[in-house]
mmCIF file of N, CA and C in Angstrom:
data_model
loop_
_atom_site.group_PDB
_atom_site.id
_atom_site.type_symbol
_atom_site.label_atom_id
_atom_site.label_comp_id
_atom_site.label_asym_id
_atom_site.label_seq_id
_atom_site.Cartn_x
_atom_site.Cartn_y
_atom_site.Cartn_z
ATOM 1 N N UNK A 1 95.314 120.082 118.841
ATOM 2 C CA UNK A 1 95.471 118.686 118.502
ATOM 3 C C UNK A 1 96.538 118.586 117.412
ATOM 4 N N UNK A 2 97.334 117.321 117.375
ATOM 5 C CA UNK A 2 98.269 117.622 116.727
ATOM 6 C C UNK A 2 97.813 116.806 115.151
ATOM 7 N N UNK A 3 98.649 117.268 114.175
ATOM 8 C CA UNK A 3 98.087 117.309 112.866
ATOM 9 C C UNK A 3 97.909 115.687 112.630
ATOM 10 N N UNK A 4 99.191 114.593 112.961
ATOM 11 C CA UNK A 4 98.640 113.026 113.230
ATOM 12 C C UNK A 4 97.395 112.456 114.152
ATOM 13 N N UNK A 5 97.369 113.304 115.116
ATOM 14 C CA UNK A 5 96.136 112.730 115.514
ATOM 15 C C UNK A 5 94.978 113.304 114.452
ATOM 16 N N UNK A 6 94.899 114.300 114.004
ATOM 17 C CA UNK A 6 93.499 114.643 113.550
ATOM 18 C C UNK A 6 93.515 113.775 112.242
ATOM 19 N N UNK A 7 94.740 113.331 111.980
ATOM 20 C CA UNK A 7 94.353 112.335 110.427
ATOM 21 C C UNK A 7 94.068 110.872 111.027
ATOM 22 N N UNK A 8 94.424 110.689 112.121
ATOM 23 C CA UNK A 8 93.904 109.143 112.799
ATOM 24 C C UNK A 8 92.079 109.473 113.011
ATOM 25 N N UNK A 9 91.912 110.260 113.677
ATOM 26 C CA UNK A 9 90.604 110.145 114.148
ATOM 27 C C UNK A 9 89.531 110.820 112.798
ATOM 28 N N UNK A 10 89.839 111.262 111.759
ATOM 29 C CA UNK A 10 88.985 111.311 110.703
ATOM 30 C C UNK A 10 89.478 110.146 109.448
ATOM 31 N N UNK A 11 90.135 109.523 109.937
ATOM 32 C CA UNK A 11 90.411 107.981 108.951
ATOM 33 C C UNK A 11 89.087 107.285 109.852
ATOM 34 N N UNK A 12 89.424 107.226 111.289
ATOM 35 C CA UNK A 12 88.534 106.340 111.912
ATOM 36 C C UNK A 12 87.098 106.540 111.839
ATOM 37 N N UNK A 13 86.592 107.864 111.621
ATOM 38 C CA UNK A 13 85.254 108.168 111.567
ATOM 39 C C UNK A 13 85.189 108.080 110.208
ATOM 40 N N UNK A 14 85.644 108.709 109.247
ATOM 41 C CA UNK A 14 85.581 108.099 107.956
ATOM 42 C C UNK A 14 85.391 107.137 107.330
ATOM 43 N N UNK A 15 86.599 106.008 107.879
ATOM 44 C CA UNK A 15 85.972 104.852 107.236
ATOM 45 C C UNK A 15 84.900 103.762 107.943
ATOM 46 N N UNK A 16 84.380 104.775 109.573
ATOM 47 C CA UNK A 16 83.663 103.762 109.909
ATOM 48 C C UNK A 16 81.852 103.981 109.167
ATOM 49 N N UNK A 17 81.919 105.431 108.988
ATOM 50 C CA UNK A 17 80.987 105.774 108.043
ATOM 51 C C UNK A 17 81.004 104.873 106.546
ATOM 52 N N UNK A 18 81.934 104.716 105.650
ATOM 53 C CA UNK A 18 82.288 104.022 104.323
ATOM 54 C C UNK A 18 82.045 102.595 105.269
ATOM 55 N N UNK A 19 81.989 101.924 106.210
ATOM 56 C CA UNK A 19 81.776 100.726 106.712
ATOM 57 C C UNK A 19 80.039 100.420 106.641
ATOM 58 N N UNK A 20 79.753 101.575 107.098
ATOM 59 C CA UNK A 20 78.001 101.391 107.203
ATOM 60 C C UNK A 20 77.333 101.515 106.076
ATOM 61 N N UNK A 21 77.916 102.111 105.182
ATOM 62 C CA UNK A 21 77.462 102.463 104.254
ATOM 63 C C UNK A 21 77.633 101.151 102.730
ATOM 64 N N UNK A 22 78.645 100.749 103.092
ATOM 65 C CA UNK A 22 78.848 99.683 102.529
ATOM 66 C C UNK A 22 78.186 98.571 102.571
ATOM 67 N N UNK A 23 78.063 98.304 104.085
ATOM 68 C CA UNK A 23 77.132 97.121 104.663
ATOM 69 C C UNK A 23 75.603 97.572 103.950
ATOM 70 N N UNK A 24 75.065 98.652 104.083
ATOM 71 C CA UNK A 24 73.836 98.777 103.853
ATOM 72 C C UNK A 24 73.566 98.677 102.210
ATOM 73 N N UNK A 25 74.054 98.613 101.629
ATOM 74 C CA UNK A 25 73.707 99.355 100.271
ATOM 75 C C UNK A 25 74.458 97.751 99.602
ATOM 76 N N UNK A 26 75.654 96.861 99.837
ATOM 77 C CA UNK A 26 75.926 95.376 99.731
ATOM 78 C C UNK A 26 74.658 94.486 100.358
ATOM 79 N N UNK A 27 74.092 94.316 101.299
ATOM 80 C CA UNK A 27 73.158 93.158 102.075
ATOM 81 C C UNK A 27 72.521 94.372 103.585
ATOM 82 N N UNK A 28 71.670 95.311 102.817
ATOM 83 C CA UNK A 28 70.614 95.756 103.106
ATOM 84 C C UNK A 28 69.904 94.779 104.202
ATOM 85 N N UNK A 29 69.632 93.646 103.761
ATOM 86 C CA UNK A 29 68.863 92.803 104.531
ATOM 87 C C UNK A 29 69.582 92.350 105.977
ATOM 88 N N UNK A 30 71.044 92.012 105.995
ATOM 89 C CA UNK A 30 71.650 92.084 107.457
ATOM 90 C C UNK A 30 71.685 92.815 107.990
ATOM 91 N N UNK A 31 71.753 94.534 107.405
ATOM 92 C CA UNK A 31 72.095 95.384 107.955
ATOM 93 C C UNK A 31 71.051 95.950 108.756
ATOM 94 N N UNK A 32 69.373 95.596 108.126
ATOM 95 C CA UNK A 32 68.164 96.031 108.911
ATOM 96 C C UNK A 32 67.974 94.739 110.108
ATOM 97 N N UNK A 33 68.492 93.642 109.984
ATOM 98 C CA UNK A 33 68.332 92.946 111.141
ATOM 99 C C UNK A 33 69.344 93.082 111.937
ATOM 100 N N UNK A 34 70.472 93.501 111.810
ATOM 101 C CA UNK A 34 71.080 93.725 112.865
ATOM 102 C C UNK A 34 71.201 95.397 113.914
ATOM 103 N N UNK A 35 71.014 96.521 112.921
ATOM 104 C CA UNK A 35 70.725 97.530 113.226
ATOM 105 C C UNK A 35 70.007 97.983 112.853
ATOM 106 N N UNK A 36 68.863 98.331 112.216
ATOM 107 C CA UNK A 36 68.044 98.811 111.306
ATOM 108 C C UNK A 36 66.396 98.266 111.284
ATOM 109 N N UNK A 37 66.380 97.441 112.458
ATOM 110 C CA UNK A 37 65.174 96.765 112.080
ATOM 111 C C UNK A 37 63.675 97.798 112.929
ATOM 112 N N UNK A 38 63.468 98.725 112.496
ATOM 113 C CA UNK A 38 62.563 99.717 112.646
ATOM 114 C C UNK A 38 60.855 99.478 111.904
ATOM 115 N N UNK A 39 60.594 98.469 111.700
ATOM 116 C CA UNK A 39 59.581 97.970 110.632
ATOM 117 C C UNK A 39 59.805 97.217 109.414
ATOM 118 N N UNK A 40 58.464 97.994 108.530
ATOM 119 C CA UNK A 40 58.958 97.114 107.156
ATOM 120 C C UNK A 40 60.096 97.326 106.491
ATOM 121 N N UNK A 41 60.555 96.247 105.981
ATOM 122 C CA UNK A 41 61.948 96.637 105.100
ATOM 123 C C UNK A 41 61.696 97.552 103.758
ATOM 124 N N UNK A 42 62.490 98.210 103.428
ATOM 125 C CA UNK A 42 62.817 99.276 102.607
ATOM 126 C C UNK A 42 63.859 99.494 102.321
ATOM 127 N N UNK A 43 64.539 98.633 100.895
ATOM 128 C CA UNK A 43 65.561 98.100 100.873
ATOM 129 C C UNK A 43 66.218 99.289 100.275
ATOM 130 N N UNK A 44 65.060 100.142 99.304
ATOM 131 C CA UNK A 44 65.462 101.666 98.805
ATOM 132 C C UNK A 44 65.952 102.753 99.666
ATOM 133 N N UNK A 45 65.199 102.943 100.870
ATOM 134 C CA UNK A 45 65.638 103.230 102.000
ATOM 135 C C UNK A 45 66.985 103.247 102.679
ATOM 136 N N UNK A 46 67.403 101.609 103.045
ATOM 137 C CA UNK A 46 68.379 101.464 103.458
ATOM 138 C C UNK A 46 69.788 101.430 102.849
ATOM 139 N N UNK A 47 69.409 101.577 101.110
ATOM 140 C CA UNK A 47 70.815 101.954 100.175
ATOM 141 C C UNK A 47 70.639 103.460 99.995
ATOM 142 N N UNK A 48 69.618 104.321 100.247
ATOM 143 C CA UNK A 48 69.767 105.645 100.603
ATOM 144 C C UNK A 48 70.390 106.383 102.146
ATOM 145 N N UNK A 49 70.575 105.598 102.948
ATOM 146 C CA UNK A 49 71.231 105.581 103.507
ATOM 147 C C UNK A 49 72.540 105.811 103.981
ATOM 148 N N UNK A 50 72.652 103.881 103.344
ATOM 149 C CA UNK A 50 74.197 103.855 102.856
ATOM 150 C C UNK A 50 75.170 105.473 101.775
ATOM 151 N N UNK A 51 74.403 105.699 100.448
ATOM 152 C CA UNK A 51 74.805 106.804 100.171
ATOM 153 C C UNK A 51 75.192 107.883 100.686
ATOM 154 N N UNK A 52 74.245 108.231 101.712
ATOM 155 C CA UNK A 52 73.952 109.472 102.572
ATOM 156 C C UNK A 52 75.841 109.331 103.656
ATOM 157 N N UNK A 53 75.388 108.374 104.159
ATOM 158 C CA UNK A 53 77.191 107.849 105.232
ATOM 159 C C UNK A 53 77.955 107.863 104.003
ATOM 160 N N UNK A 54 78.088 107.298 102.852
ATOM 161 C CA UNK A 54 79.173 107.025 102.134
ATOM 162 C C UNK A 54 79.943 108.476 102.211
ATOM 163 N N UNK A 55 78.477 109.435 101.548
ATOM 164 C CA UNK A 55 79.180 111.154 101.370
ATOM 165 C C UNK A 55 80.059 111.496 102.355
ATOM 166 N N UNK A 56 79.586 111.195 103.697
ATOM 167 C CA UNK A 56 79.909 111.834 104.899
ATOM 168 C C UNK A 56 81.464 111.227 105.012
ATOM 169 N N UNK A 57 81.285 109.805 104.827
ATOM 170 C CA UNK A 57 82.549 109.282 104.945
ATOM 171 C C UNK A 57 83.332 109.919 104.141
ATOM 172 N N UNK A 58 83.667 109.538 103.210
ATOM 173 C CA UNK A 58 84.364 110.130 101.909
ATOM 174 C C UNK A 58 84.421 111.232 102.354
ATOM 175 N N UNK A 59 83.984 112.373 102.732
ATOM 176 C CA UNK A 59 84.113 114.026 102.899
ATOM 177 C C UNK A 59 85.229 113.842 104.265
ATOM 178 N N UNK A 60 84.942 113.169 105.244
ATOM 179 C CA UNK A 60 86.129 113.053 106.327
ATOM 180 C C UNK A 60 86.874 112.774 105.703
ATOM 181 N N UNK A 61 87.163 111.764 105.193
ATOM 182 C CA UNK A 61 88.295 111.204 104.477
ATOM 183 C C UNK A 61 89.263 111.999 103.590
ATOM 184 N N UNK A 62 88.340 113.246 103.064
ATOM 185 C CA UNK A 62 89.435 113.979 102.152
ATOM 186 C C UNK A 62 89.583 115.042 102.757
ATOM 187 N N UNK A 63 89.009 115.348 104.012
ATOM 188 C CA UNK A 63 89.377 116.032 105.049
ATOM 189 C C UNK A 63 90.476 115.589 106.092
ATOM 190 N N UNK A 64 91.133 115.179 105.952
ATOM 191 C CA UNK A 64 92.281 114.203 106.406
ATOM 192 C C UNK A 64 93.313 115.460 106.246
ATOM 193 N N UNK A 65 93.283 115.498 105.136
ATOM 194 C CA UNK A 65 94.688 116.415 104.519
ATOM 195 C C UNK A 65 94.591 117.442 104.009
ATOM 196 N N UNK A 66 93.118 117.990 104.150
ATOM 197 C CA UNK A 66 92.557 119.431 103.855
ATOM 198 C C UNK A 66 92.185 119.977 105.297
ATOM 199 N N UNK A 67 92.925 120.738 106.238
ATOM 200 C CA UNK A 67 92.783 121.195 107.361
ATOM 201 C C UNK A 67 91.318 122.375 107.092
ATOM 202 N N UNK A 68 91.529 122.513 106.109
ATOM 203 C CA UNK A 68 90.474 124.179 105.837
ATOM 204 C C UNK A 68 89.183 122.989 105.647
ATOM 205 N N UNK A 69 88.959 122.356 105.282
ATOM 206 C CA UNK A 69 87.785 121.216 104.873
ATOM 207 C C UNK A 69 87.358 121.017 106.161
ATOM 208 N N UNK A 70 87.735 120.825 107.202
ATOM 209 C CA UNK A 70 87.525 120.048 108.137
ATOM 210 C C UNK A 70 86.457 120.707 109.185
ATOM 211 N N UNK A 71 86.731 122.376 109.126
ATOM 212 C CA UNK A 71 84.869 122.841 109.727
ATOM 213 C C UNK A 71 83.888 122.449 108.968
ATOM 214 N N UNK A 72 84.054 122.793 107.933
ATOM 215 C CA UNK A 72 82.842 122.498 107.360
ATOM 216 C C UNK A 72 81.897 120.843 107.090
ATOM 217 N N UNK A 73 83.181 120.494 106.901
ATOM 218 C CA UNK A 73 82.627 118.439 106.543
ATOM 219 C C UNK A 73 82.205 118.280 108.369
ATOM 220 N N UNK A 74 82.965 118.330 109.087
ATOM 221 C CA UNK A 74 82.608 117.970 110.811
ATOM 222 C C UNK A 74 80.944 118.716 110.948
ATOM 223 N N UNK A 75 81.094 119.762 110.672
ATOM 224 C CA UNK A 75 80.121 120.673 111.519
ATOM 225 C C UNK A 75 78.775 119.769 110.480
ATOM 226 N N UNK A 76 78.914 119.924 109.176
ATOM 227 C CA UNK A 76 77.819 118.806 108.530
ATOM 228 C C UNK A 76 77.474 117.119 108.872
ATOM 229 N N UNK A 77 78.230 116.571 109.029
ATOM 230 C CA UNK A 77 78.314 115.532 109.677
ATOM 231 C C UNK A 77 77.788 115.787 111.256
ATOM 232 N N UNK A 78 78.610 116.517 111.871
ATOM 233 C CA UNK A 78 77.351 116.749 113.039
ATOM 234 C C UNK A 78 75.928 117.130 113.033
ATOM 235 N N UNK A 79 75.699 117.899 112.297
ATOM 236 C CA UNK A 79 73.935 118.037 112.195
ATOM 237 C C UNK A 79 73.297 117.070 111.443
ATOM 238 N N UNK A 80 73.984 116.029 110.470
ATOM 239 C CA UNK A 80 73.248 114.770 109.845
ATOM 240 C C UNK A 80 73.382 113.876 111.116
ATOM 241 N N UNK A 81 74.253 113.589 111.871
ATOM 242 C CA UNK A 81 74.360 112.582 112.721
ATOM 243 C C UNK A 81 73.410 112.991 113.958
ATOM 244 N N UNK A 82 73.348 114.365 114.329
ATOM 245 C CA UNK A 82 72.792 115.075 115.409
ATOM 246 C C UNK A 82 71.037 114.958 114.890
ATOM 247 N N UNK A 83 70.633 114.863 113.671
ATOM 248 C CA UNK A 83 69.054 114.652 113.113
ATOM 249 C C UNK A 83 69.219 113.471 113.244
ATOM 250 N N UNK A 84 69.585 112.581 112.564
ATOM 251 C CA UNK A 84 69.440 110.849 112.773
ATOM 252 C C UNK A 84 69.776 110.029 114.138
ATOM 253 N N UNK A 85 70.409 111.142 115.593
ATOM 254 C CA UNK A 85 70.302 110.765 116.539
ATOM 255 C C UNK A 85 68.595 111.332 117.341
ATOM 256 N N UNK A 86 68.142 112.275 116.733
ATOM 257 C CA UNK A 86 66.632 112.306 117.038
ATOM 258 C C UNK A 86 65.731 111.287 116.913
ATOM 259 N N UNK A 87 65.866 111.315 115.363
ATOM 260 C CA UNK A 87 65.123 109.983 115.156
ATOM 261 C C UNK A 87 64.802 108.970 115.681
ATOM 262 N N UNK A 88 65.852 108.480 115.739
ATOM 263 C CA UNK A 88 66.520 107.217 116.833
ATOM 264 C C UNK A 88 65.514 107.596 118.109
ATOM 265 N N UNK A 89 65.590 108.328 118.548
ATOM 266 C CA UNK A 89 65.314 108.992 120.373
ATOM 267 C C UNK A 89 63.557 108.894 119.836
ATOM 268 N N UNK A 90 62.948 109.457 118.854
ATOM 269 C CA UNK A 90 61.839 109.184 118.819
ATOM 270 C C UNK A 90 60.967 107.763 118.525
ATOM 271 N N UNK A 91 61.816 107.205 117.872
ATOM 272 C CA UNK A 91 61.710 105.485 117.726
ATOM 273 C C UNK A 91 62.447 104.707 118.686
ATOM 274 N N UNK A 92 62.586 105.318 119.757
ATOM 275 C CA UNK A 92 63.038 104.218 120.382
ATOM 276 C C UNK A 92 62.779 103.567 120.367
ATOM 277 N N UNK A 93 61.398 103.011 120.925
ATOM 278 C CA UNK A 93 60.567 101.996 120.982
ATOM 279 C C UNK A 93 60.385 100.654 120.178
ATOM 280 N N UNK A 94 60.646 101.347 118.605
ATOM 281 C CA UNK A 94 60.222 100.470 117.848
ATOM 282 C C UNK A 94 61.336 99.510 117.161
ATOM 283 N N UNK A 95 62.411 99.398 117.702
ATOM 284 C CA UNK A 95 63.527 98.664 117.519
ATOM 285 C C UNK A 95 63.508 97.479 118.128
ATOM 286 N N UNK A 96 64.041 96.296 117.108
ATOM 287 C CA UNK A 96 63.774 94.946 117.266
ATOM 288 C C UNK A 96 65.028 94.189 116.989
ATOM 289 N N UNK A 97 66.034 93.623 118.059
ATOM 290 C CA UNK A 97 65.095 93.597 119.546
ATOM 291 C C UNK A 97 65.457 95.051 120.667
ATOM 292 N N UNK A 98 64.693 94.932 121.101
ATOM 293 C CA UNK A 98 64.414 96.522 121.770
ATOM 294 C C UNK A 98 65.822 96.930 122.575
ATOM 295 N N UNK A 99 66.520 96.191 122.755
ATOM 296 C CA UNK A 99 67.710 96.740 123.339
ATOM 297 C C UNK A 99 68.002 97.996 122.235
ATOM 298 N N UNK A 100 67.894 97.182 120.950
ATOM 299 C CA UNK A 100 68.566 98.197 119.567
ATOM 300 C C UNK A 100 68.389 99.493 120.059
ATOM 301 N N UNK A 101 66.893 99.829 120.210
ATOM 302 C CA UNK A 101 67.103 100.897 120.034
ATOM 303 C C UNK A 101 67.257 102.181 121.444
ATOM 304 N N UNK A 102 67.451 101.872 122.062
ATOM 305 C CA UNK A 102 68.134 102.772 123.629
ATOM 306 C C UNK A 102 69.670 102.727 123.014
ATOM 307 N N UNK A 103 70.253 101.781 122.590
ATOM 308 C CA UNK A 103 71.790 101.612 122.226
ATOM 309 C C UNK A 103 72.303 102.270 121.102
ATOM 310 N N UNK A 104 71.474 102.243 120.207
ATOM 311 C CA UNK A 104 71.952 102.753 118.872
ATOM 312 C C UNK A 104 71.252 104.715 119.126
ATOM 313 N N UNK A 105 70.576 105.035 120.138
ATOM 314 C CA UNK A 105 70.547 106.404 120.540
ATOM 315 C C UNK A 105 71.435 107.068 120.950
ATOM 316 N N UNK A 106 72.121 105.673 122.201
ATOM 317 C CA UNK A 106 72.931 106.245 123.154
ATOM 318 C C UNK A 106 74.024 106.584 122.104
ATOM 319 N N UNK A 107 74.391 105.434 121.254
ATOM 320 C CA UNK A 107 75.829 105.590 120.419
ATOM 321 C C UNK A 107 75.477 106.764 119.218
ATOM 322 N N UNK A 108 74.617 107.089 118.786
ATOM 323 C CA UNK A 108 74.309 108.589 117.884
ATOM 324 C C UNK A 108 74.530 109.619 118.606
ATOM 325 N N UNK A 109 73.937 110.263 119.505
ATOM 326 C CA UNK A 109 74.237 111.350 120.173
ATOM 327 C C UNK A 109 75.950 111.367 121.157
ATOM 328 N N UNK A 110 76.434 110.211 121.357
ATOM 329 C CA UNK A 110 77.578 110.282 121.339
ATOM 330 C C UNK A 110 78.477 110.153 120.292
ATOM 331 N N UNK A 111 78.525 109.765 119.392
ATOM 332 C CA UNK A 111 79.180 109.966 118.479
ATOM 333 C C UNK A 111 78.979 112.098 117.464
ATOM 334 N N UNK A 112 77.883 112.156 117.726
ATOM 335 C CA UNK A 112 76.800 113.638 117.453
ATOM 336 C C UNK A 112 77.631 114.075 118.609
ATOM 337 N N UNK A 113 78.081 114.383 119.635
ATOM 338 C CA UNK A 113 78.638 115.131 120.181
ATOM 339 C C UNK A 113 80.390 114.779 120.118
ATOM 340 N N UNK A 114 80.900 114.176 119.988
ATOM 341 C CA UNK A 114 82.289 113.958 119.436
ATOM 342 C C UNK A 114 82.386 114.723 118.478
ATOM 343 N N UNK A 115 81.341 114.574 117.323
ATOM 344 C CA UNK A 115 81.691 114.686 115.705
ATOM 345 C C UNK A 115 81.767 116.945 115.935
ATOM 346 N N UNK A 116 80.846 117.088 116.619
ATOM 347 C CA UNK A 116 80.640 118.397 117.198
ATOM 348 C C UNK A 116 81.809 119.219 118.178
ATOM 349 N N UNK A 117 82.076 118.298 118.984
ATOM 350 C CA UNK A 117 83.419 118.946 119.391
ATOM 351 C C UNK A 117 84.541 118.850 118.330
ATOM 352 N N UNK A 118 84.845 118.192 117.838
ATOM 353 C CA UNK A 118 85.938 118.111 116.587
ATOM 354 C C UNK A 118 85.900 119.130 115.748
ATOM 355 N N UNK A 119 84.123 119.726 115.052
ATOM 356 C CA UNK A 119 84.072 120.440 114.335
ATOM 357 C C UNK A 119 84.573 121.738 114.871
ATOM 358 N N UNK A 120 84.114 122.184 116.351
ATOM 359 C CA UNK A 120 84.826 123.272 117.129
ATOM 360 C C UNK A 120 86.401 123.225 117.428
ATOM 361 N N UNK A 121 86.861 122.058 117.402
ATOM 362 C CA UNK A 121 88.446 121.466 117.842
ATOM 363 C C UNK A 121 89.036 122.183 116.519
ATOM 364 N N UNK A 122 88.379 122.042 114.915
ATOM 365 C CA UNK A 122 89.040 122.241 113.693
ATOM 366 C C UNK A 122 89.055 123.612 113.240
ATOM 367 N N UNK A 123 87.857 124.272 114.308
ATOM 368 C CA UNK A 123 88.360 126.233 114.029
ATOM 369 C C UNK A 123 89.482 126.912 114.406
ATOM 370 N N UNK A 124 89.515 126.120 115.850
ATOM 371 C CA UNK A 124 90.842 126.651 116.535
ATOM 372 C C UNK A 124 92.441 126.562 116.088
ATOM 373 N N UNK A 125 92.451 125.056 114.794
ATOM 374 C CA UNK A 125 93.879 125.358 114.448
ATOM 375 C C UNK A 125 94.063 126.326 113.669
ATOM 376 N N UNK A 126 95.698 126.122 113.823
ATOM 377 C CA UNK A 126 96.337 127.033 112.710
ATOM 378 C C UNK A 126 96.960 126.288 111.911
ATOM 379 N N UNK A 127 96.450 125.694 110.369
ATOM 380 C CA UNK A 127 96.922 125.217 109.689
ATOM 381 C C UNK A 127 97.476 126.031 109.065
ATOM 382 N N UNK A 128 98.674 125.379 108.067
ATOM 383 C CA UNK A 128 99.379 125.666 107.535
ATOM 384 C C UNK A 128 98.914 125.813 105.949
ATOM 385 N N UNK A 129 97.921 125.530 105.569
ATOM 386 C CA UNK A 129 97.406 125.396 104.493
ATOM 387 C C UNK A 129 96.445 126.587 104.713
ATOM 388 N N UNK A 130 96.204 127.031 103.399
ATOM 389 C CA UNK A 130 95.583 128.634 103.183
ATOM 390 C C UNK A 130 94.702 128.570 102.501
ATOM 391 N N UNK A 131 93.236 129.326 102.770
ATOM 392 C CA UNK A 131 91.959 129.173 102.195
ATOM 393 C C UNK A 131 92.294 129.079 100.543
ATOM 394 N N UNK A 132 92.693 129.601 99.702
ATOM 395 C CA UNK A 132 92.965 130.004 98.353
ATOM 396 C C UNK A 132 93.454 128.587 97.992
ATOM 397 N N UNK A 133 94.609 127.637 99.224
ATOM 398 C CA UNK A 133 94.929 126.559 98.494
ATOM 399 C C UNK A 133 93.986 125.457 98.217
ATOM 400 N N UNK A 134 92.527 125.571 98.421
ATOM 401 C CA UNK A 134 91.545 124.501 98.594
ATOM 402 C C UNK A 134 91.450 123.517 97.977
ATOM 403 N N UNK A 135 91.433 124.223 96.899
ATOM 404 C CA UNK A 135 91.425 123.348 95.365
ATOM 405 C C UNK A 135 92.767 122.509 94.603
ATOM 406 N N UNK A 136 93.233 122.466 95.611
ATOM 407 C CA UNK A 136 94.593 121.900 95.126
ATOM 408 C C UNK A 136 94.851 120.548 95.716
#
């Protein structure tokens, strides 16, 4: 993959993570009625959340231009997204209104398998940037 595309498609997952995360942790309360509505509200909950995506976001994001960053932030982001697409699959049911939740499964484990091929897509380059330069 070439080095512009991989900074387009971890801007896009990046900031769509910093999007959710924003929404949740600003008006908690839209964010459980429009996606989130799994029971009682738990407004602590749903700005722990938000935090949880913010990290993830932010970590793509500075994985943009750190090629060596980019197994490691993907492959984490896939197993947080790949657990919170379980979840989902075990609550299906209880999503209101019930479309939510078959939809917001289908879109986790697809996005959980994107985020997963990428993380395998980011072993195979050969960046130009060198483990030692990490910190820079």
């Amino acid at each position: 993959m070439t080095e512009p595309r991989w900074r387009l498609l971890l801007t896009a997952l990046g900031s769509g993570y910093l999007a959710l995360a924003l929404w949740a942790a600003v008006h908690p309360a839209s964010f459980e009625t429009a996606i989130a509505n799994f029971g009682p509200t738990n407004v602590h909950l749903l700005r722990d959340f938000g935090a949880c995506a913010a990290t993830f976001g932010i970590g793509l994001l500075l994985a943009r231009n750190k090629p060596h960053w980019r197994p490691p932030v993907l492959a984490m982001a896939a197993v947080w997204n790949g657990l919170h697409a379980v979840s989902h699959i075990v609550h299906v049911t209880d999503a209101h209104p019930a479309i939510v939740g078959p939809a917001e499964a289908v879109a986790l484990v697809g996005v959980t398998v994107l985020v997963a091929w990428l993380a395998r897509a980011s072993t195979a380059t050969h960046p130009k940037e060198r483990p030692h330069d990490l910190g820079k």
